[in-house]
Every structure is written in C-alpha cells, then in structure tokens.
mmCIF file of C-alpha atoms and ligand atoms in Angstrom:
data_model
loop_
_atom_site.group_PDB
_atom_site.id
_atom_site.type_symbol
_atom_site.label_atom_id
_atom_site.label_comp_id
_atom_site.label_asym_id
_atom_site.label_seq_id
_atom_site.Cartn_x
_atom_site.Cartn_y
_atom_site.Cartn_z
ATOM 1 C CA MET A 283 43.852 55.315 65.896
ATOM 2 C CA ALA A 284 44.658 56.983 62.618
ATOM 3 C CA TYR A 285 47.947 55.791 60.637
ATOM 4 C CA HIS A 286 49.643 57.069 57.621
ATOM 5 C CA ALA A 287 49.800 54.642 54.568
ATOM 6 C CA ASP A 288 53.713 54.570 55.081
ATOM 7 C CA SER A 289 53.142 53.081 58.598
ATOM 8 C CA VAL A 290 51.058 50.054 57.372
ATOM 9 C CA VAL A 291 52.159 46.916 55.468
ATOM 10 C CA LEU A 292 49.753 44.318 54.307
ATOM 11 C CA THR A 293 50.947 40.704 54.806
ATOM 12 C CA HIS A 294 49.895 37.136 54.089
ATOM 13 C CA GLY A 295 48.403 36.702 57.651
ATOM 14 C CA VAL A 296 49.716 37.563 60.965
ATOM 15 C CA GLY A 297 52.145 34.822 60.487
ATOM 16 C CA GLN A 298 53.988 36.567 57.704
ATOM 17 C CA ALA A 299 53.736 39.901 59.665
ATOM 18 C CA LEU A 300 55.512 38.206 62.617
ATOM 19 C CA ASP A 301 58.151 36.827 60.246
ATOM 20 C CA LEU A 302 58.530 40.158 58.602
ATOM 21 C CA ILE A 303 58.903 42.215 61.993
ATOM 22 C CA PHE A 304 61.289 39.448 63.467
ATOM 23 C CA SER A 305 63.515 39.711 60.381
ATOM 24 C CA VAL A 306 63.561 43.517 60.676
ATOM 25 C CA LEU A 307 64.476 43.521 64.298
ATOM 26 C CA PHE A 308 66.783 40.560 64.088
ATOM 27 C CA PRO A 309 68.770 40.633 60.896
ATOM 28 C CA HIS A 310 70.804 37.512 60.567
ATOM 29 C CA HIS A 311 74.160 39.042 60.723
ATOM 30 C CA SER A 312 72.918 40.686 63.800
ATOM 31 C CA TYR A 313 74.635 43.739 65.333
ATOM 32 C CA GLY A 314 75.869 41.823 68.522
ATOM 33 C CA PRO A 315 73.732 39.956 70.974
ATOM 34 C CA SER A 316 70.021 40.341 71.098
ATOM 35 C CA ASN A 317 66.950 39.011 72.960
ATOM 36 C CA ILE A 318 63.223 39.246 72.720
ATOM 37 C CA LEU A 319 60.803 38.911 75.587
ATOM 38 C CA LEU A 320 57.654 36.517 74.789
ATOM 39 C CA PRO A 321 54.797 35.438 76.874
ATOM 40 C CA ALA A 322 54.480 31.997 78.795
ATOM 41 C CA PRO A 323 52.012 30.571 78.170
ATOM 42 C CA GLY A 324 52.104 31.796 74.654
ATOM 43 C CA PHE A 325 51.564 31.105 70.936
ATOM 44 C CA SER A 326 54.081 28.650 69.594
ATOM 45 C CA GLN A 327 54.621 30.216 66.175
ATOM 46 C CA TYR A 328 56.694 33.020 67.680
ATOM 47 C CA SER A 329 59.574 30.773 68.798
ATOM 48 C CA SER A 330 59.322 28.667 65.531
ATOM 49 C CA LEU A 331 59.792 31.745 63.338
ATOM 50 C CA LEU A 332 62.457 32.984 65.626
ATOM 51 C CA ALA A 333 64.543 29.814 65.663
ATOM 52 C CA ASN A 334 66.584 30.559 62.827
ATOM 53 C CA LEU A 335 67.331 34.200 63.452
ATOM 54 C CA GLY A 336 69.709 33.329 66.294
ATOM 55 C CA THR A 337 68.248 35.691 68.858
ATOM 56 C CA GLU A 338 67.748 34.764 72.494
ATOM 57 C CA ILE A 339 64.240 34.092 73.712
ATOM 58 C CA ARG A 340 63.395 35.134 77.190
ATOM 59 C CA TYR A 341 59.948 34.082 78.542
ATOM 60 C CA TYR A 342 57.985 36.232 80.921
ATOM 61 C CA ASP A 343 55.157 34.518 82.993
ATOM 62 C CA CYS A 344 51.541 35.386 82.614
ATOM 63 C CA VAL A 345 49.866 34.525 85.989
ATOM 64 C CA GLU A 346 46.655 32.280 86.302
ATOM 65 C CA GLU A 347 45.632 33.744 89.669
ATOM 66 C CA ASN A 348 45.596 37.190 88.089
ATOM 67 C CA ASP A 349 43.422 36.189 85.114
ATOM 68 C CA TRP A 350 46.697 35.616 83.146
ATOM 69 C CA GLU A 351 48.125 39.238 83.541
ATOM 70 C CA VAL A 352 51.837 39.578 82.805
ATOM 71 C CA ASP A 353 54.114 39.255 85.862
ATOM 72 C CA THR A 354 55.509 42.783 85.471
ATOM 73 C CA LYS A 355 58.169 42.573 87.915
ATOM 74 C CA MET A 356 59.584 39.626 85.960
ATOM 75 C CA LEU A 357 59.015 41.536 82.721
ATOM 76 C CA ASP A 358 61.028 44.364 84.056
ATOM 77 C CA SER A 359 63.861 42.153 85.340
ATOM 78 C CA LEU A 360 64.180 40.425 82.088
ATOM 79 C CA CYS A 361 64.833 43.602 80.170
ATOM 80 C CA ASP A 362 68.425 44.625 79.313
ATOM 81 C CA GLU A 363 70.480 46.677 76.938
ATOM 82 C CA ASN A 364 70.179 43.871 74.345
ATOM 83 C CA THR A 365 66.466 43.473 74.496
ATOM 84 C CA ARG A 366 65.086 44.571 71.027
ATOM 85 C CA ALA A 367 61.302 43.906 71.567
ATOM 86 C CA ILE A 368 58.695 42.899 74.085
ATOM 87 C CA LEU A 369 55.957 41.013 72.567
ATOM 88 C CA ILE A 370 52.494 40.756 74.086
ATOM 89 C CA THR A 371 49.465 38.907 72.831
ATOM 90 C CA ASN A 372 46.144 40.630 73.788
ATOM 91 C CA PRO A 373 43.655 39.190 73.927
ATOM 92 C CA SER A 374 45.609 35.895 74.450
ATOM 93 C CA ASN A 375 45.914 32.672 72.612
ATOM 94 C CA PRO A 376 45.825 30.286 74.750
ATOM 95 C CA CYS A 377 44.982 32.024 77.889
ATOM 96 C CA GLY A 378 41.688 33.813 76.867
ATOM 97 C CA SER A 379 42.693 36.983 78.773
ATOM 98 C CA ASN A 380 42.052 40.656 77.926
ATOM 99 C CA PHE A 381 44.281 43.199 79.686
ATOM 100 C CA SER A 382 42.916 46.228 81.491
ATOM 101 C CA GLN A 383 44.017 49.707 80.488
ATOM 102 C CA GLU A 384 45.910 50.017 83.672
ATOM 103 C CA HIS A 385 47.780 46.828 83.163
ATOM 104 C CA LEU A 386 48.658 47.814 79.595
ATOM 105 C CA ALA A 387 49.907 51.001 80.924
ATOM 106 C CA ASN A 388 52.176 49.209 83.322
ATOM 107 C CA ILE A 389 53.677 47.309 80.428
ATOM 108 C CA VAL A 390 54.175 50.508 78.329
ATOM 109 C CA SER A 391 55.925 52.111 81.169
ATOM 110 C CA ILE A 392 58.436 49.109 81.708
ATOM 111 C CA ALA A 393 58.991 49.325 77.927
ATOM 112 C CA ASP A 394 59.494 53.137 78.130
ATOM 113 C CA LYS A 395 61.892 52.849 81.066
ATOM 114 C CA HIS A 396 64.146 50.393 79.048
ATOM 115 C CA LYS A 397 63.447 52.167 75.677
ATOM 116 C CA ILE A 398 62.202 48.932 73.996
ATOM 117 C CA PRO A 399 59.464 48.859 71.409
ATOM 118 C CA ILE A 400 56.446 46.566 71.862
ATOM 119 C CA ILE A 401 55.131 44.149 69.321
ATOM 120 C CA ALA A 402 51.319 43.902 70.057
ATOM 121 C CA ASP A 403 49.742 40.695 68.555
ATOM 122 C CA GLU A 404 46.179 41.867 68.505
ATOM 123 C CA ILE A 405 44.763 39.268 66.121
ATOM 124 C CA TYR A 406 41.879 38.689 68.774
ATOM 125 C CA GLY A 407 41.388 42.407 69.153
ATOM 126 C CA HIS A 408 37.710 43.315 69.886
ATOM 127 C CA MET A 409 36.819 39.658 70.487
ATOM 128 C CA THR A 410 36.094 40.312 74.200
ATOM 129 C CA TRP A 411 32.818 40.227 76.212
ATOM 130 C CA SER A 412 33.239 41.132 79.994
ATOM 131 C CA SER A 413 35.723 44.089 79.487
ATOM 132 C CA PRO A 414 36.406 46.352 76.516
ATOM 133 C CA PHE A 415 39.356 45.729 74.297
ATOM 134 C CA ILE A 416 42.042 48.465 74.521
ATOM 135 C CA PRO A 417 44.336 48.614 71.527
ATOM 136 C CA LEU A 418 47.905 49.083 73.073
ATOM 137 C CA ALA A 419 48.943 51.723 70.597
ATOM 138 C CA SER A 420 46.157 53.960 71.879
ATOM 139 C CA ILE A 421 47.701 54.263 75.229
ATOM 140 C CA SER A 422 51.286 54.820 74.284
ATOM 141 C CA ASN A 423 52.576 58.452 73.968
ATOM 142 C CA THR A 424 56.269 57.352 73.806
ATOM 143 C CA VAL A 425 56.977 53.935 73.178
ATOM 144 C CA PRO A 426 56.827 52.512 69.602
ATOM 145 C CA VAL A 427 53.959 50.098 69.212
ATOM 146 C CA ILE A 428 54.039 47.723 66.409
ATOM 147 C CA THR A 429 50.491 46.196 66.044
ATOM 148 C CA LEU A 430 49.680 42.981 64.131
ATOM 149 C CA SER A 431 46.287 42.015 63.240
ATOM 150 C CA GLY A 432 44.308 40.419 60.311
ATOM 151 C CA LEU A 433 41.273 38.663 59.034
ATOM 152 C CA SER A 434 41.812 35.102 60.277
ATOM 153 C CA LYS A 435 40.270 35.116 63.656
ATOM 154 C CA ARG A 436 37.611 37.877 64.324
ATOM 155 C CA PHE A 437 36.677 37.936 60.689
ATOM 156 C CA LEU A 438 36.554 34.234 60.427
ATOM 157 C CA LEU A 439 38.596 34.206 57.328
ATOM 158 C CA PRO A 440 41.785 32.287 58.091
ATOM 159 C CA GLY A 441 42.184 30.865 54.516
ATOM 160 C CA TRP A 442 42.210 34.341 52.848
ATOM 161 C CA ARG A 443 45.543 35.080 54.387
ATOM 162 C CA VAL A 444 45.413 38.651 55.078
ATOM 163 C CA GLY A 445 47.184 40.501 57.875
ATOM 164 C CA TRP A 446 48.810 43.747 58.453
ATOM 165 C CA ILE A 447 51.464 45.552 60.500
ATOM 166 C CA ALA A 448 50.926 49.020 61.758
ATOM 167 C CA LEU A 449 53.594 51.052 63.298
ATOM 168 C CA HIS A 450 52.600 53.676 65.931
ATOM 169 C CA ASP A 451 55.573 55.869 66.684
ATOM 170 C CA PRO A 452 54.632 58.931 68.596
ATOM 171 C CA LEU A 453 58.212 60.374 69.080
ATOM 172 C CA GLY A 454 59.492 59.459 65.695
ATOM 173 C CA VAL A 455 62.332 57.117 67.159
ATOM 174 C CA ALA A 456 61.489 54.022 65.094
ATOM 175 C CA GLU A 457 62.271 55.311 61.587
ATOM 176 C CA GLY A 458 64.678 52.274 61.081
ATOM 177 C CA ILE A 459 61.728 49.964 61.928
ATOM 178 C CA ARG A 460 59.458 51.757 59.500
ATOM 179 C CA GLU A 461 62.011 51.636 56.697
ATOM 180 C CA GLY A 462 62.600 47.832 57.416
ATOM 181 C CA MET A 463 59.020 47.181 57.400
ATOM 182 C CA ILE A 464 58.670 48.721 53.912
ATOM 183 C CA VAL A 465 61.828 47.135 52.407
ATOM 184 C CA TRP A 466 60.780 43.730 53.813
ATOM 185 C CA GLY A 467 57.103 44.247 52.803
ATOM 186 C CA ASN A 468 58.362 44.431 49.141
ATOM 187 C CA ARG A 469 60.315 41.110 49.177
ATOM 188 C CA PHE A 470 56.960 39.469 48.351
ATOM 189 C CA PHE A 471 54.047 41.053 46.704
ATOM 190 C CA GLY A 472 50.854 40.314 48.555
ATOM 191 C CA PRO A 473 48.237 39.646 49.757
ATOM 192 C CA SER A 474 46.608 39.002 46.360
ATOM 193 C CA SER A 475 44.926 41.995 44.696
ATOM 194 C CA ILE A 476 41.577 40.329 44.525
ATOM 195 C CA VAL A 477 41.612 39.795 48.290
ATOM 196 C CA GLN A 478 42.856 43.360 48.858
ATOM 197 C CA ALA A 479 40.123 44.897 46.707
ATOM 198 C CA ALA A 480 37.497 43.135 49.108
ATOM 199 C CA LEU A 481 39.171 44.437 52.154
ATOM 200 C CA PRO A 482 37.474 47.868 52.393
ATOM 201 C CA GLU A 483 34.112 46.046 52.490
ATOM 202 C CA ILE A 484 35.197 43.340 54.775
ATOM 203 C CA LEU A 485 36.582 46.175 57.170
ATOM 204 C CA ALA A 486 33.226 47.898 57.138
ATOM 205 C CA THR A 487 31.349 44.879 58.381
ATOM 206 C CA PRO A 488 28.552 45.916 60.661
ATOM 207 C CA SER A 489 29.206 45.503 64.439
ATOM 208 C CA GLU A 490 26.037 43.263 64.918
ATOM 209 C CA TYR A 491 27.945 40.615 63.031
ATOM 210 C CA PHE A 492 30.850 40.650 65.465
ATOM 211 C CA ASP A 493 28.597 40.926 68.383
ATOM 212 C CA ALA A 494 26.694 37.678 67.343
ATOM 213 C CA VAL A 495 29.995 35.978 66.779
ATOM 214 C CA THR A 496 31.362 37.133 70.287
ATOM 215 C CA ALA A 497 28.274 36.114 71.916
ATOM 216 C CA LYS A 498 28.526 32.515 70.760
ATOM 217 C CA VAL A 499 32.107 32.399 71.954
ATOM 218 C CA GLU A 500 31.163 33.634 75.325
ATOM 219 C CA LYS A 501 28.243 31.233 75.619
ATOM 220 C CA ASN A 502 30.882 28.495 74.853
ATOM 221 C CA ALA A 503 33.204 29.827 77.532
ATOM 222 C CA GLN A 504 30.289 29.566 79.957
ATOM 223 C CA ILE A 505 29.450 25.956 79.061
ATOM 224 C CA VAL A 506 33.140 25.102 79.437
ATOM 225 C CA HIS A 507 33.605 26.926 82.673
ATOM 226 C CA SER A 508 30.628 25.671 84.412
ATOM 227 C CA GLY A 509 31.292 22.137 83.095
ATOM 228 C CA THR A 510 34.864 22.218 84.180
ATOM 229 C CA THR A 511 34.090 23.673 87.541
ATOM 230 C CA ALA A 512 31.707 20.551 88.194
ATOM 231 C CA ILE A 513 34.666 18.188 87.461
ATOM 232 C CA ASN A 514 36.979 17.146 90.397
ATOM 233 C CA GLY A 515 40.677 17.509 89.494
ATOM 234 C CA LEU A 516 40.104 20.257 86.752
ATOM 235 C CA TYR A 517 40.373 23.925 87.244
ATOM 236 C CA THR A 518 39.714 26.851 84.967
ATOM 237 C CA ASN A 519 38.895 30.624 85.167
ATOM 238 C CA MET A 520 36.369 32.495 83.012
ATOM 239 C CA PRO A 521 38.075 33.899 79.980
ATOM 240 C CA ALA A 522 37.509 37.481 78.829
ATOM 241 C CA GLY A 523 38.257 37.220 75.119
ATOM 242 C CA ALA A 524 39.855 35.369 72.105
ATOM 243 C CA LEU A 525 38.757 31.796 71.312
ATOM 244 C CA TYR A 526 40.388 29.647 74.032
ATOM 245 C CA MET A 527 40.445 28.448 77.496
ATOM 246 C CA LEU A 528 43.403 26.961 79.473
ATOM 247 C CA ILE A 529 42.201 24.048 81.800
ATOM 248 C CA ARG A 530 44.437 23.070 84.785
ATOM 249 C CA ILE A 531 44.817 19.362 85.396
ATOM 250 C CA GLN A 532 45.280 18.776 89.270
ATOM 251 C CA PRO A 533 48.489 16.893 89.544
ATOM 252 C CA ALA A 534 47.899 13.219 90.441
ATOM 253 C CA ALA A 535 44.235 13.433 90.241
ATOM 254 C CA PHE A 536 43.957 11.129 87.290
ATOM 255 C CA ASP A 537 45.914 7.934 86.379
ATOM 256 C CA LEU A 538 47.656 9.827 83.688
ATOM 257 C CA ASN A 539 51.173 11.188 83.823
ATOM 258 C CA ASP A 540 50.969 14.516 82.109
ATOM 259 C CA ASP A 541 48.868 16.750 79.961
ATOM 260 C CA VAL A 542 50.151 14.985 76.839
ATOM 261 C CA GLU A 543 48.867 11.432 78.098
ATOM 262 C CA PHE A 544 45.716 13.172 79.039
ATOM 263 C CA CYS A 545 44.931 14.745 75.749
ATOM 264 C CA THR A 546 46.104 11.553 73.794
ATOM 265 C CA ALA A 547 43.790 9.407 76.005
ATOM 266 C CA LEU A 548 40.791 11.961 75.659
ATOM 267 C CA TYR A 549 41.183 11.826 71.899
ATOM 268 C CA ARG A 550 41.342 7.841 71.798
ATOM 269 C CA GLU A 551 38.617 7.266 74.171
ATOM 270 C CA GLU A 552 36.081 10.197 73.670
ATOM 271 C CA ALA A 553 37.079 11.488 70.273
ATOM 272 C CA VAL A 554 37.622 14.893 71.872
ATOM 273 C CA PHE A 555 40.744 16.815 70.466
ATOM 274 C CA VAL A 556 42.369 19.264 72.636
ATOM 275 C CA LEU A 557 45.962 20.508 72.674
ATOM 276 C CA PRO A 558 48.286 19.849 75.526
ATOM 277 C CA GLY A 559 49.621 22.938 77.430
ATOM 278 C CA LEU A 560 53.105 21.655 76.610
ATOM 279 C CA CYS A 561 52.462 23.270 72.993
ATOM 280 C CA PHE A 562 52.075 26.644 74.624
ATOM 281 C CA GLY A 563 54.806 26.422 77.316
ATOM 282 C CA ALA A 564 52.037 25.539 79.848
ATOM 283 C CA PRO A 565 52.582 21.885 80.978
ATOM 284 C CA GLY A 566 49.985 20.560 83.190
ATOM 285 C CA TYR A 567 47.111 22.347 81.326
ATOM 286 C CA PHE A 568 45.222 21.642 78.119
ATOM 287 C CA ARG A 569 43.679 24.078 75.674
ATOM 288 C CA VAL A 570 39.914 24.056 74.620
ATOM 289 C CA VAL A 571 39.020 25.846 71.374
ATOM 290 C CA LEU A 572 35.628 27.701 71.789
ATOM 291 C CA GLY A 573 34.815 27.733 68.124
ATOM 292 C CA ALA A 574 32.297 24.836 67.813
ATOM 293 C CA PRO A 575 28.456 25.126 68.174
ATOM 294 C CA ALA A 576 27.158 25.262 71.624
ATOM 295 C CA GLU A 577 25.474 21.829 71.140
ATOM 296 C CA ILE A 578 28.864 20.287 70.420
ATOM 297 C CA MET A 579 30.575 22.094 73.261
ATOM 298 C CA THR A 580 27.870 20.765 75.678
ATOM 299 C CA ASP A 581 28.599 17.240 74.279
ATOM 300 C CA VAL A 582 32.396 17.720 74.721
ATOM 301 C CA MET A 583 31.748 18.780 78.406
ATOM 302 C CA GLU A 584 29.720 15.510 78.959
ATOM 303 C CA ARG A 585 32.463 13.326 77.544
ATOM 304 C CA LEU A 586 35.184 15.142 79.416
ATOM 305 C CA ASN A 587 33.166 14.407 82.650
ATOM 306 C CA VAL A 588 32.852 10.656 81.802
ATOM 307 C CA PHE A 589 36.544 10.638 80.854
ATOM 308 C CA CYS A 590 37.614 12.078 84.034
ATOM 309 C CA ASP A 591 35.335 9.704 86.067
ATOM 310 C CA ASN A 592 37.090 6.846 84.235
ATOM 311 C CA HIS A 593 40.492 8.026 85.190
ATOM 312 C CA ARG A 594 40.169 9.588 88.532
ATOM 313 C CA VAL A 595 42.504 7.846 91.160
HETATM 314 C C1 PLP B 324 46.186 32.419 64.853
HETATM 315 C C2 PLP B 324 47.198 33.388 65.283
HETATM 316 C C3 PLP B 324 48.050 34.005 64.701
HETATM 317 C C4 PLP B 324 48.259 33.964 63.135
HETATM 318 O O1 PLP B 324 47.200 34.235 62.349
HETATM 319 P P1 PLP B 324 47.303 34.198 60.718
HETATM 320 O O2 PLP B 324 46.277 33.346 60.250
HETATM 321 O O3 PLP B 324 48.547 33.955 60.161
HETATM 322 O O4 PLP B 324 46.860 35.726 60.227
HETATM 323 C C5 PLP B 324 48.945 34.986 65.200
HETATM 324 N N1 PLP B 324 48.832 35.135 66.564
HETATM 325 C C6 PLP B 324 48.085 34.506 67.203
HETATM 326 C C7 PLP B 324 48.171 34.514 68.796
HETATM 327 C C8 PLP B 324 47.154 33.601 66.752
HETATM 328 O O5 PLP B 324 46.462 32.812 67.596
#
C-alpha cells in the first residue's frame, strides 16, 4: 500500500488515533442520530473513548466456533442509514484471531452495500503465525478504509507513544474525513520530534527481528493451548495472531460463580493475573497475555491446573 502524506496523521499511539477519528466521525453537536458498530468480544478502550460523544454503540458478534470470525449476517443487519463506521480489530485483542482474505472481503462488501467506511485497528498487523496478515485497505477498491497502527505492540515500544492513521479512499468519497483528520491532527503537536526522527529507522527493522518475536508468541500460544486442553472445565482454540487468548470457563464446572470470581481467586491463590472476559464483553471467559517468557508461561499453566483441581466441583 502506498499513501500520500496528506492521508497520514501521526498520533500519540493508537489510543489517540481512535480518539481523533471518533471525534471526526461523531462531532459533539452531531448532525442527527449516529451509530458505530464494534466487535464483541472487543477492546474496551473503544467504548470508553466513545462514551462522551453521544453516539450509539452497536455490538456485532465474533464467533468462537468460527475462530472468532465476524457474524457477517448480524453485521449486515445492524447497519442502517445512521451508521457512520464499522470498526474491526484484526488481528484481534482479545480473541487472537486473524481474518482470511475471503472473510475480510465479505466485511468490505457489507460496508460497500451500506456505504459505510471501515476503521481497521491493525495494531497487531503482521503479528501472525499460521496464516498471513492481510491489511484490510489492500483489498478495498471502493470502501474508504481508515487504518490505525503504531509502535506499541509489534515494535514492543508502548511507552514511546507513536501511532498513525492512514486513509485509503480509492473513490475519493471521504474528503471530509481526510480534512477532519488533518484539522484534528493539528489540535495537538506530536508525537515528539525526537521520536519522529527515530521512526524511519524503526520502521526499517529487519524482518528477522519480528520473526523471532512472533515465534516466541506462537510458542506461548502452544503452551497455553495444550495446557488448557488438558484441564477439565476449560476450553480454548489455538490463536492465529496478536498477543492474547480467550479461555472459556465451562459453566458450573468450578465452585466460582463467574469469570470475575475465577480471576480474583486465581490471583489470590496462585499469583496469576489474567483479566476476566467481562472487561472485553465476553463474560464466562478470561484473557491470557502471551508476552511472558516461555518458562513463565509453563509455570502459569501448572498453577492454573492446580487451581482448577482445587476448585472443580
Ligand atoms: C493496545 C491496543 C491499542 C492501543 O495502543 P496504543 O498503545 O495506544 O498505541 C489499540 N487497539 C488495540 C486492539 C490494542 O490492543
């Protein structure tokens, strides 16, 4: 993908990129009712940032049995004349999914049918192992795609606070969004010039570096997948990308009432900290981060096993 400089805005991480694009699409004195479609399970910062803009949030399901693919029928049915954007997270936090070209094309065709732009949060772009990462913008010949990414995840530089928005608008129908991006991008000056100066070299990082990082994450995913599969009452599928796995807790398998109780007790008793699915709109699950060294992940799985034995009913 090639972009003109006037289609790219640098931001303080994807968090600010989201805030910026939401502010452009949902101005406070909004022109009538509006809604946005967000994934469930999904990243909670979306709804936090949207909360004060007064737009309606509609959640579409990502389906566990289909490796967390979007329920495209549901996505289609949620679109109406007030829908201003469909947001997808690919690869996904918290699901660990990486969508196929065919699935992404289905999403684009729904957006095309309803004439709705897509915000593609691709902060985990290229962090995949079993299937290639396909940038959404690369397959849209019609629908405007607003791609967000940055240095926090794949480049392992979360504290440097560098992100970007890139607008792909093959038919030139999103001039208002482009103008809005530039105007809002000028409300703050950043990221800092020191970090910006380092960016070209950072972006030229040799692929072996990323391959090594991704191989470690994949190894951790295998440790967690095989460890979980051996535990009665827990279920997970093998992720294809990003840094996370969602693990389903079989209802009534343990003497703990819900995912929040499960995670609280796991932390107290085994000093293993995972987030309840509730944080991601996925009650009944918990999310594991695949970022620690493999020995620690192995230890985590042993502790999880002991914990589950102690609580199985
Ligand atoms: C971490 C994360 C972000 C935000 O990253 P920044 O540090 O603000 O660049 C955005 N989207 C998803 C899905 C994330 O997991």
